[in-house]
Structure formats: C-alpha cells, structure tokens
Amino acid sequence: MSTPADAPASDGRDFVGSLFTGVHQRQNFGRIHELFPTSALLASTQPHRFDQGQPLELPTQFDDAGSIENVEDFLEATNTTALVVIHDGKLRFERYDSTGSADTRWLSMSVAKSFVSTLVGMAVEDGSIRSIEDPIDTYAPEVIG
C-alpha cells in the first residue's frame, strides 16, 4: 500500500485526519483504493438513468440565516467537488470540479451512509429487520467476533 509523497511519514493517522482539508480530498478520494484496502461493489447491469430535465443555472447568491452568501465562494469553501440536482425525478444540473466526471470512482462515505440508512428503514418497514435495536449479527452472523 502506498501513500502520497506529501503524506506524513510518521503514521497514517495524520494523513487520514488531513483528508478533509481539501487538498488531500481532491487528490485522494478518487484513488482511495490505492491507499487503503477496499471492497468493490459491482455496478448494476441495468442502472437507473435519470431523464434529462430542463437545465437550471445555480443562483449566484443564497440567504443563510439572514446573511447573503455567494454560491461559488460557498462551494469553494466547502471543497464541493461534485454537485448534482435532481428535481421531480429529472436531472437538472450536474457539475464536477477536480474529480473528473460522473464515471470517476470516488469515496462515498456519507452518501453510502444515507443509502444504507434508507435501506435499513425499508427493511424494518417490510419486516426483514424486526428492530433497529437488534444486534447486527442477528442478520449477518459472519460478523460475530
């Protein structure tokens, strides 16, 4: 496993802690599989493609609790590298900064967490999971121990 030349040599914790500062995120989230052990998920053979909706432009400003903020400054300050707007089931806006394209591999973390929590909620609703209080090994005994 390799680390980038500018990663701290002492231990990986400093490097991991720096992943959210912007530079490391943009350089490394698309190649996290080169830095850490990962598991690949196979893509669907029939992925859902959103219909193209009427394109929209981002506003130049927005109101944040009474403070008028510049959208581009906000996206830069928050290190936003991809932004997709889906409205009424149609793709209305798509932009990628520093990451390549919609096909670029990228560490998902919070996105994956949102999908998993949605799937758990659906599994509780349909009875596949009795309760969110159940230990995970009730449903995945391979994780015992």
mmCIF file with all atom_site columns, C-alpha atoms in Angstrom:
data_model
loop_
_atom_site.group_PDB
_atom_site.id
_atom_site.type_symbol
_atom_site.label_atom_id
_atom_site.label_alt_id
_atom_site.label_comp_id
_atom_site.label_asym_id
_atom_site.label_entity_id
_atom_site.label_seq_id
_atom_site.pdbx_PDB_ins_code
_atom_site.Cartn_x
_atom_site.Cartn_y
_atom_site.Cartn_z
_atom_site.occupancy
_atom_site.B_iso_or_equiv
_atom_site.pdbx_formal_charge
_atom_site.auth_seq_id
_atom_site.auth_comp_id
_atom_site.auth_asym_id
_atom_site.auth_atom_id
_atom_site.pdbx_PDB_model_num
ATOM 1   C CA . MET A 1 1   ? 0.000   0.000   0.000   1.00 0.00 ? 1   MET A CA 1
ATOM 2   C CA . SER A 1 2   ? 1.450   3.371   -0.928  1.00 0.00 ? 2   SER A CA 1
ATOM 3   C CA . THR A 1 3   ? 0.839   6.841   0.424   1.00 0.00 ? 3   THR A CA 1
ATOM 4   C CA . PRO A 1 4   ? 1.250   10.083  -1.450  1.00 0.00 ? 4   PRO A CA 1
ATOM 5   C CA . ALA A 1 5   ? 4.571   11.893  -1.277  1.00 0.00 ? 5   ALA A CA 1
ATOM 6   C CA . ASP A 1 6   ? 3.117   14.682  0.861   1.00 0.00 ? 6   ASP A CA 1
ATOM 7   C CA . ALA A 1 7   ? 1.566   12.279  3.395   1.00 0.00 ? 7   ALA A CA 1
ATOM 8   C CA . PRO A 1 8   ? 3.183   12.371  6.833   1.00 0.00 ? 8   PRO A CA 1
ATOM 9   C CA . ALA A 1 9   ? 5.838   9.684   7.175   1.00 0.00 ? 9   ALA A CA 1
ATOM 10  C CA . SER A 1 10  ? 5.327   9.158   10.937  1.00 0.00 ? 10  SER A CA 1
ATOM 11  C CA . ASP A 1 11  ? 1.965   7.421   10.853  1.00 0.00 ? 11  ASP A CA 1
ATOM 12  C CA . GLY A 1 12  ? -1.164  7.273   8.746   1.00 0.00 ? 12  GLY A CA 1
ATOM 13  C CA . ARG A 1 13  ? -3.428  8.882   11.342  1.00 0.00 ? 13  ARG A CA 1
ATOM 14  C CA . ASP A 1 14  ? -2.221  12.374  10.465  1.00 0.00 ? 14  ASP A CA 1
ATOM 15  C CA . PHE A 1 15  ? -2.757  11.652  6.791   1.00 0.00 ? 15  PHE A CA 1
ATOM 16  C CA . VAL A 1 16  ? -6.272  10.284  7.351   1.00 0.00 ? 16  VAL A CA 1
ATOM 17  C CA . GLY A 1 17  ? -7.081  13.298  9.538   1.00 0.00 ? 17  GLY A CA 1
ATOM 18  C CA . SER A 1 18  ? -5.991  15.603  6.733   1.00 0.00 ? 18  SER A CA 1
ATOM 19  C CA . LEU A 1 19  ? -8.262  14.031  4.119   1.00 0.00 ? 19  LEU A CA 1
ATOM 20  C CA . PHE A 1 20  ? -10.987 16.612  4.761   1.00 0.00 ? 20  PHE A CA 1
ATOM 21  C CA . THR A 1 21  ? -8.818  19.711  4.411   1.00 0.00 ? 21  THR A CA 1
ATOM 22  C CA . GLY A 1 22  ? -9.354  19.966  0.663   1.00 0.00 ? 22  GLY A CA 1
ATOM 23  C CA . VAL A 1 23  ? -6.037  19.134  -0.953  1.00 0.00 ? 23  VAL A CA 1
ATOM 24  C CA . HIS A 1 24  ? -5.852  15.507  0.150   1.00 0.00 ? 24  HIS A CA 1
ATOM 25  C CA . GLN A 1 25  ? -9.554  15.060  -0.526  1.00 0.00 ? 25  GLN A CA 1
ATOM 26  C CA . ARG A 1 26  ? -9.262  16.193  -4.113  1.00 0.00 ? 26  ARG A CA 1
ATOM 27  C CA . GLN A 1 27  ? -6.066  14.241  -4.705  1.00 0.00 ? 27  GLN A CA 1
ATOM 28  C CA . ASN A 1 28  ? -7.015  11.050  -2.928  1.00 0.00 ? 28  ASN A CA 1
ATOM 29  C CA . PHE A 1 29  ? -10.769 10.388  -2.731  1.00 0.00 ? 29  PHE A CA 1
ATOM 30  C CA . GLY A 1 30  ? -10.740 9.200   -6.335  1.00 0.00 ? 30  GLY A CA 1
ATOM 31  C CA . ARG A 1 31  ? -7.885  6.795   -5.642  1.00 0.00 ? 31  ARG A CA 1
ATOM 32  C CA . ILE A 1 32  ? -8.639  5.659   -2.097  1.00 0.00 ? 32  ILE A CA 1
ATOM 33  C CA . HIS A 1 33  ? -8.418  2.067   -3.383  1.00 0.00 ? 33  HIS A CA 1
ATOM 34  C CA . GLU A 1 34  ? -4.684  2.666   -3.889  1.00 0.00 ? 34  GLU A CA 1
ATOM 35  C CA . LEU A 1 35  ? -4.215  3.935   -0.321  1.00 0.00 ? 35  LEU A CA 1
ATOM 36  C CA . PHE A 1 36  ? -6.316  1.575   1.786   1.00 0.00 ? 36  PHE A CA 1
ATOM 37  C CA . PRO A 1 37  ? -7.845  -1.891  1.476   1.00 0.00 ? 37  PRO A CA 1
ATOM 38  C CA . THR A 1 38  ? -11.272 -1.547  -0.128  1.00 0.00 ? 38  THR A CA 1
ATOM 39  C CA . SER A 1 39  ? -14.069 -3.720  -1.419  1.00 0.00 ? 39  SER A CA 1
ATOM 40  C CA . ALA A 1 40  ? -15.630 -3.103  -4.794  1.00 0.00 ? 40  ALA A CA 1
ATOM 41  C CA . LEU A 1 41  ? -19.358 -3.236  -5.352  1.00 0.00 ? 41  LEU A CA 1
ATOM 42  C CA . LEU A 1 42  ? -20.433 -4.443  -8.746  1.00 0.00 ? 42  LEU A CA 1
ATOM 43  C CA . ALA A 1 43  ? -22.390 -1.938  -10.762 1.00 0.00 ? 43  ALA A CA 1
ATOM 44  C CA . SER A 1 44  ? -25.918 -2.799  -11.736 1.00 0.00 ? 44  SER A CA 1
ATOM 45  C CA . THR A 1 45  ? -26.289 -4.371  -15.142 1.00 0.00 ? 45  THR A CA 1
ATOM 46  C CA . GLN A 1 46  ? -29.352 -2.141  -15.538 1.00 0.00 ? 46  GLN A CA 1
ATOM 47  C CA . PRO A 1 47  ? -28.527 1.149   -13.795 1.00 0.00 ? 47  PRO A CA 1
ATOM 48  C CA . HIS A 1 48  ? -31.232 3.754   -13.435 1.00 0.00 ? 48  HIS A CA 1
ATOM 49  C CA . ARG A 1 49  ? -30.621 6.746   -15.661 1.00 0.00 ? 49  ARG A CA 1
ATOM 50  C CA . PHE A 1 50  ? -32.458 9.902   -14.737 1.00 0.00 ? 50  PHE A CA 1
ATOM 51  C CA . ASP A 1 51  ? -34.295 11.599  -17.562 1.00 0.00 ? 51  ASP A CA 1
ATOM 52  C CA . GLN A 1 52  ? -32.787 14.921  -18.544 1.00 0.00 ? 52  GLN A CA 1
ATOM 53  C CA . GLY A 1 53  ? -34.892 17.779  -17.238 1.00 0.00 ? 53  GLY A CA 1
ATOM 54  C CA . GLN A 1 54  ? -34.868 21.427  -18.178 1.00 0.00 ? 54  GLN A CA 1
ATOM 55  C CA . PRO A 1 55  ? -31.314 22.571  -17.327 1.00 0.00 ? 55  PRO A CA 1
ATOM 56  C CA . LEU A 1 56  ? -31.064 25.059  -14.499 1.00 0.00 ? 56  LEU A CA 1
ATOM 57  C CA . GLU A 1 57  ? -28.379 27.515  -13.511 1.00 0.00 ? 57  GLU A CA 1
ATOM 58  C CA . LEU A 1 58  ? -27.222 27.819  -9.940  1.00 0.00 ? 58  LEU A CA 1
ATOM 59  C CA . PRO A 1 59  ? -28.150 31.105  -8.317  1.00 0.00 ? 59  PRO A CA 1
ATOM 60  C CA . THR A 1 60  ? -25.231 33.452  -7.685  1.00 0.00 ? 60  THR A CA 1
ATOM 61  C CA . GLN A 1 61  ? -26.264 34.017  -4.053  1.00 0.00 ? 61  GLN A CA 1
ATOM 62  C CA . PHE A 1 62  ? -28.315 32.441  -1.286  1.00 0.00 ? 62  PHE A CA 1
ATOM 63  C CA . ASP A 1 63  ? -29.619 33.524  2.099   1.00 0.00 ? 63  ASP A CA 1
ATOM 64  C CA . ASP A 1 64  ? -28.001 31.734  5.033   1.00 0.00 ? 64  ASP A CA 1
ATOM 65  C CA . ALA A 1 65  ? -29.920 32.761  8.161   1.00 0.00 ? 65  ALA A CA 1
ATOM 66  C CA . GLY A 1 66  ? -30.029 36.396  7.058   1.00 0.00 ? 66  GLY A CA 1
ATOM 67  C CA . SER A 1 67  ? -26.532 36.507  5.610   1.00 0.00 ? 67  SER A CA 1
ATOM 68  C CA . ILE A 1 68  ? -26.274 36.690  1.818   1.00 0.00 ? 68  ILE A CA 1
ATOM 69  C CA . GLU A 1 69  ? -23.638 34.196  0.637   1.00 0.00 ? 69  GLU A CA 1
ATOM 70  C CA . ASN A 1 70  ? -22.007 33.799  -2.776  1.00 0.00 ? 70  ASN A CA 1
ATOM 71  C CA . VAL A 1 71  ? -22.670 30.305  -4.160  1.00 0.00 ? 71  VAL A CA 1
ATOM 72  C CA . GLU A 1 72  ? -19.261 29.888  -5.838  1.00 0.00 ? 72  GLU A CA 1
ATOM 73  C CA . ASP A 1 73  ? -17.440 31.038  -2.687  1.00 0.00 ? 73  ASP A CA 1
ATOM 74  C CA . PHE A 1 74  ? -19.505 28.595  -0.640  1.00 0.00 ? 74  PHE A CA 1
ATOM 75  C CA . LEU A 1 75  ? -18.756 25.675  -2.975  1.00 0.00 ? 75  LEU A CA 1
ATOM 76  C CA . GLU A 1 76  ? -15.030 26.506  -2.839  1.00 0.00 ? 76  GLU A CA 1
ATOM 77  C CA . ALA A 1 77  ? -15.006 26.956  0.953   1.00 0.00 ? 77  ALA A CA 1
ATOM 78  C CA . THR A 1 78  ? -16.759 23.611  1.462   1.00 0.00 ? 78  THR A CA 1
ATOM 79  C CA . ASN A 1 79  ? -14.494 21.808  -1.028  1.00 0.00 ? 79  ASN A CA 1
ATOM 80  C CA . THR A 1 80  ? -17.528 20.708  -3.019  1.00 0.00 ? 80  THR A CA 1
ATOM 81  C CA . THR A 1 81  ? -16.207 18.552  -5.831  1.00 0.00 ? 81  THR A CA 1
ATOM 82  C CA . ALA A 1 82  ? -19.444 17.279  -7.343  1.00 0.00 ? 82  ALA A CA 1
ATOM 83  C CA . LEU A 1 83  ? -22.942 18.698  -7.350  1.00 0.00 ? 83  LEU A CA 1
ATOM 84  C CA . VAL A 1 84  ? -25.982 17.028  -8.871  1.00 0.00 ? 84  VAL A CA 1
ATOM 85  C CA . VAL A 1 85  ? -29.523 18.423  -8.724  1.00 0.00 ? 85  VAL A CA 1
ATOM 86  C CA . ILE A 1 86  ? -32.428 16.065  -9.344  1.00 0.00 ? 86  ILE A CA 1
ATOM 87  C CA . HIS A 1 87  ? -35.849 17.705  -9.289  1.00 0.00 ? 87  HIS A CA 1
ATOM 88  C CA . ASP A 1 88  ? -39.103 15.840  -9.797  1.00 0.00 ? 88  ASP A CA 1
ATOM 89  C CA . GLY A 1 89  ? -37.121 12.768  -10.855 1.00 0.00 ? 89  GLY A CA 1
ATOM 90  C CA . LYS A 1 90  ? -35.200 14.573  -13.595 1.00 0.00 ? 90  LYS A CA 1
ATOM 91  C CA . LEU A 1 91  ? -31.552 15.516  -13.790 1.00 0.00 ? 91  LEU A CA 1
ATOM 92  C CA . ARG A 1 92  ? -31.464 19.307  -13.864 1.00 0.00 ? 92  ARG A CA 1
ATOM 93  C CA . PHE A 1 93  ? -27.848 20.166  -13.005 1.00 0.00 ? 93  PHE A CA 1
ATOM 94  C CA . GLU A 1 94  ? -24.565 18.269  -12.900 1.00 0.00 ? 94  GLU A CA 1
ATOM 95  C CA . ARG A 1 95  ? -21.101 19.659  -12.226 1.00 0.00 ? 95  ARG A CA 1
ATOM 96  C CA . TYR A 1 96  ? -17.768 18.097  -11.327 1.00 0.00 ? 96  TYR A CA 1
ATOM 97  C CA . ASP A 1 97  ? -14.810 20.119  -10.075 1.00 0.00 ? 97  ASP A CA 1
ATOM 98  C CA . SER A 1 98  ? -11.398 18.473  -9.739  1.00 0.00 ? 98  SER A CA 1
ATOM 99  C CA . THR A 1 99  ? -12.864 14.967  -9.837  1.00 0.00 ? 99  THR A CA 1
ATOM 100 C CA . GLY A 1 100 ? -13.250 14.155  -13.488 1.00 0.00 ? 100 GLY A CA 1
ATOM 101 C CA . SER A 1 101 ? -16.773 13.075  -14.330 1.00 0.00 ? 101 SER A CA 1
ATOM 102 C CA . ALA A 1 102 ? -19.804 11.080  -13.276 1.00 0.00 ? 102 ALA A CA 1
ATOM 103 C CA . ASP A 1 103 ? -17.789 7.930   -14.021 1.00 0.00 ? 103 ASP A CA 1
ATOM 104 C CA . THR A 1 104 ? -14.863 8.781   -11.734 1.00 0.00 ? 104 THR A CA 1
ATOM 105 C CA . ARG A 1 105 ? -14.502 6.451   -8.750  1.00 0.00 ? 105 ARG A CA 1
ATOM 106 C CA . TRP A 1 106 ? -14.913 8.432   -5.538  1.00 0.00 ? 106 TRP A CA 1
ATOM 107 C CA . LEU A 1 107 ? -15.046 7.659   -1.829  1.00 0.00 ? 107 LEU A CA 1
ATOM 108 C CA . SER A 1 108 ? -18.698 7.952   -0.888  1.00 0.00 ? 108 SER A CA 1
ATOM 109 C CA . MET A 1 109 ? -18.834 7.752   2.934   1.00 0.00 ? 109 MET A CA 1
ATOM 110 C CA . SER A 1 110 ? -21.820 9.980   3.834   1.00 0.00 ? 110 SER A CA 1
ATOM 111 C CA . VAL A 1 111 ? -23.593 9.111   0.590   1.00 0.00 ? 111 VAL A CA 1
ATOM 112 C CA . ALA A 1 112 ? -23.214 5.403   1.342   1.00 0.00 ? 112 ALA A CA 1
ATOM 113 C CA . LYS A 1 113 ? -24.359 6.004   4.920   1.00 0.00 ? 113 LYS A CA 1
ATOM 114 C CA . SER A 1 114 ? -27.506 7.711   3.628   1.00 0.00 ? 114 SER A CA 1
ATOM 115 C CA . PHE A 1 115 ? -28.266 4.836   1.262   1.00 0.00 ? 115 PHE A CA 1
ATOM 116 C CA . VAL A 1 116 ? -27.664 2.227   3.982   1.00 0.00 ? 116 VAL A CA 1
ATOM 117 C CA . SER A 1 117 ? -29.899 4.041   6.474   1.00 0.00 ? 117 SER A CA 1
ATOM 118 C CA . THR A 1 118 ? -32.641 4.255   3.833   1.00 0.00 ? 118 THR A CA 1
ATOM 119 C CA . LEU A 1 119 ? -32.316 0.542   3.074   1.00 0.00 ? 119 LEU A CA 1
ATOM 120 C CA . VAL A 1 120 ? -32.427 -0.313  6.784   1.00 0.00 ? 120 VAL A CA 1
ATOM 121 C CA . GLY A 1 121 ? -35.599 1.759   7.137   1.00 0.00 ? 121 GLY A CA 1
ATOM 122 C CA . MET A 1 122 ? -37.150 -0.072  4.199   1.00 0.00 ? 122 MET A CA 1
ATOM 123 C CA . ALA A 1 123 ? -36.106 -3.438  5.670   1.00 0.00 ? 123 ALA A CA 1
ATOM 124 C CA . VAL A 1 124 ? -37.723 -2.515  9.015   1.00 0.00 ? 124 VAL A CA 1
ATOM 125 C CA . GLU A 1 125 ? -40.902 -1.433  7.241   1.00 0.00 ? 125 GLU A CA 1
ATOM 126 C CA . ASP A 1 126 ? -41.178 -4.670  5.250   1.00 0.00 ? 126 ASP A CA 1
ATOM 127 C CA . GLY A 1 127 ? -40.287 -6.835  8.263   1.00 0.00 ? 127 GLY A CA 1
ATOM 128 C CA . SER A 1 128 ? -36.904 -8.072  7.040   1.00 0.00 ? 128 SER A CA 1
ATOM 129 C CA . ILE A 1 129 ? -35.392 -6.413  10.109  1.00 0.00 ? 129 ILE A CA 1
ATOM 130 C CA . ARG A 1 130 ? -37.508 -6.652  13.236  1.00 0.00 ? 130 ARG A CA 1
ATOM 131 C CA . SER A 1 131 ? -35.921 -3.730  15.091  1.00 0.00 ? 131 SER A CA 1
ATOM 132 C CA . ILE A 1 132 ? -33.018 -1.324  14.733  1.00 0.00 ? 132 ILE A CA 1
ATOM 133 C CA . GLU A 1 133 ? -32.173 -2.361  18.304  1.00 0.00 ? 133 GLU A CA 1
ATOM 134 C CA . ASP A 1 134 ? -31.270 -5.889  17.123  1.00 0.00 ? 134 ASP A CA 1
ATOM 135 C CA . PRO A 1 135 ? -27.538 -6.619  17.045  1.00 0.00 ? 135 PRO A CA 1
ATOM 136 C CA . ILE A 1 136 ? -26.153 -6.757  13.513  1.00 0.00 ? 136 ILE A CA 1
ATOM 137 C CA . ASP A 1 137 ? -25.053 -10.383 13.927  1.00 0.00 ? 137 ASP A CA 1
ATOM 138 C CA . THR A 1 138 ? -28.751 -11.330 14.062  1.00 0.00 ? 138 THR A CA 1
ATOM 139 C CA . TYR A 1 139 ? -28.811 -10.670 10.329  1.00 0.00 ? 139 TYR A CA 1
ATOM 140 C CA . ALA A 1 140 ? -25.124 -11.093 9.430   1.00 0.00 ? 140 ALA A CA 1
ATOM 141 C CA . PRO A 1 141 ? -23.747 -13.917 11.592  1.00 0.00 ? 141 PRO A CA 1
ATOM 142 C CA . GLU A 1 142 ? -20.430 -13.772 9.728   1.00 0.00 ? 142 GLU A CA 1
ATOM 143 C CA . VAL A 1 143 ? -19.521 -10.634 11.716  1.00 0.00 ? 143 VAL A CA 1
ATOM 144 C CA . ILE A 1 144 ? -19.707 -12.406 15.089  1.00 0.00 ? 144 ILE A CA 1
ATOM 145 C CA . GLY A 1 145 ? -16.455 -11.824 16.947  1.00 0.00 ? 145 GLY A CA 1
#
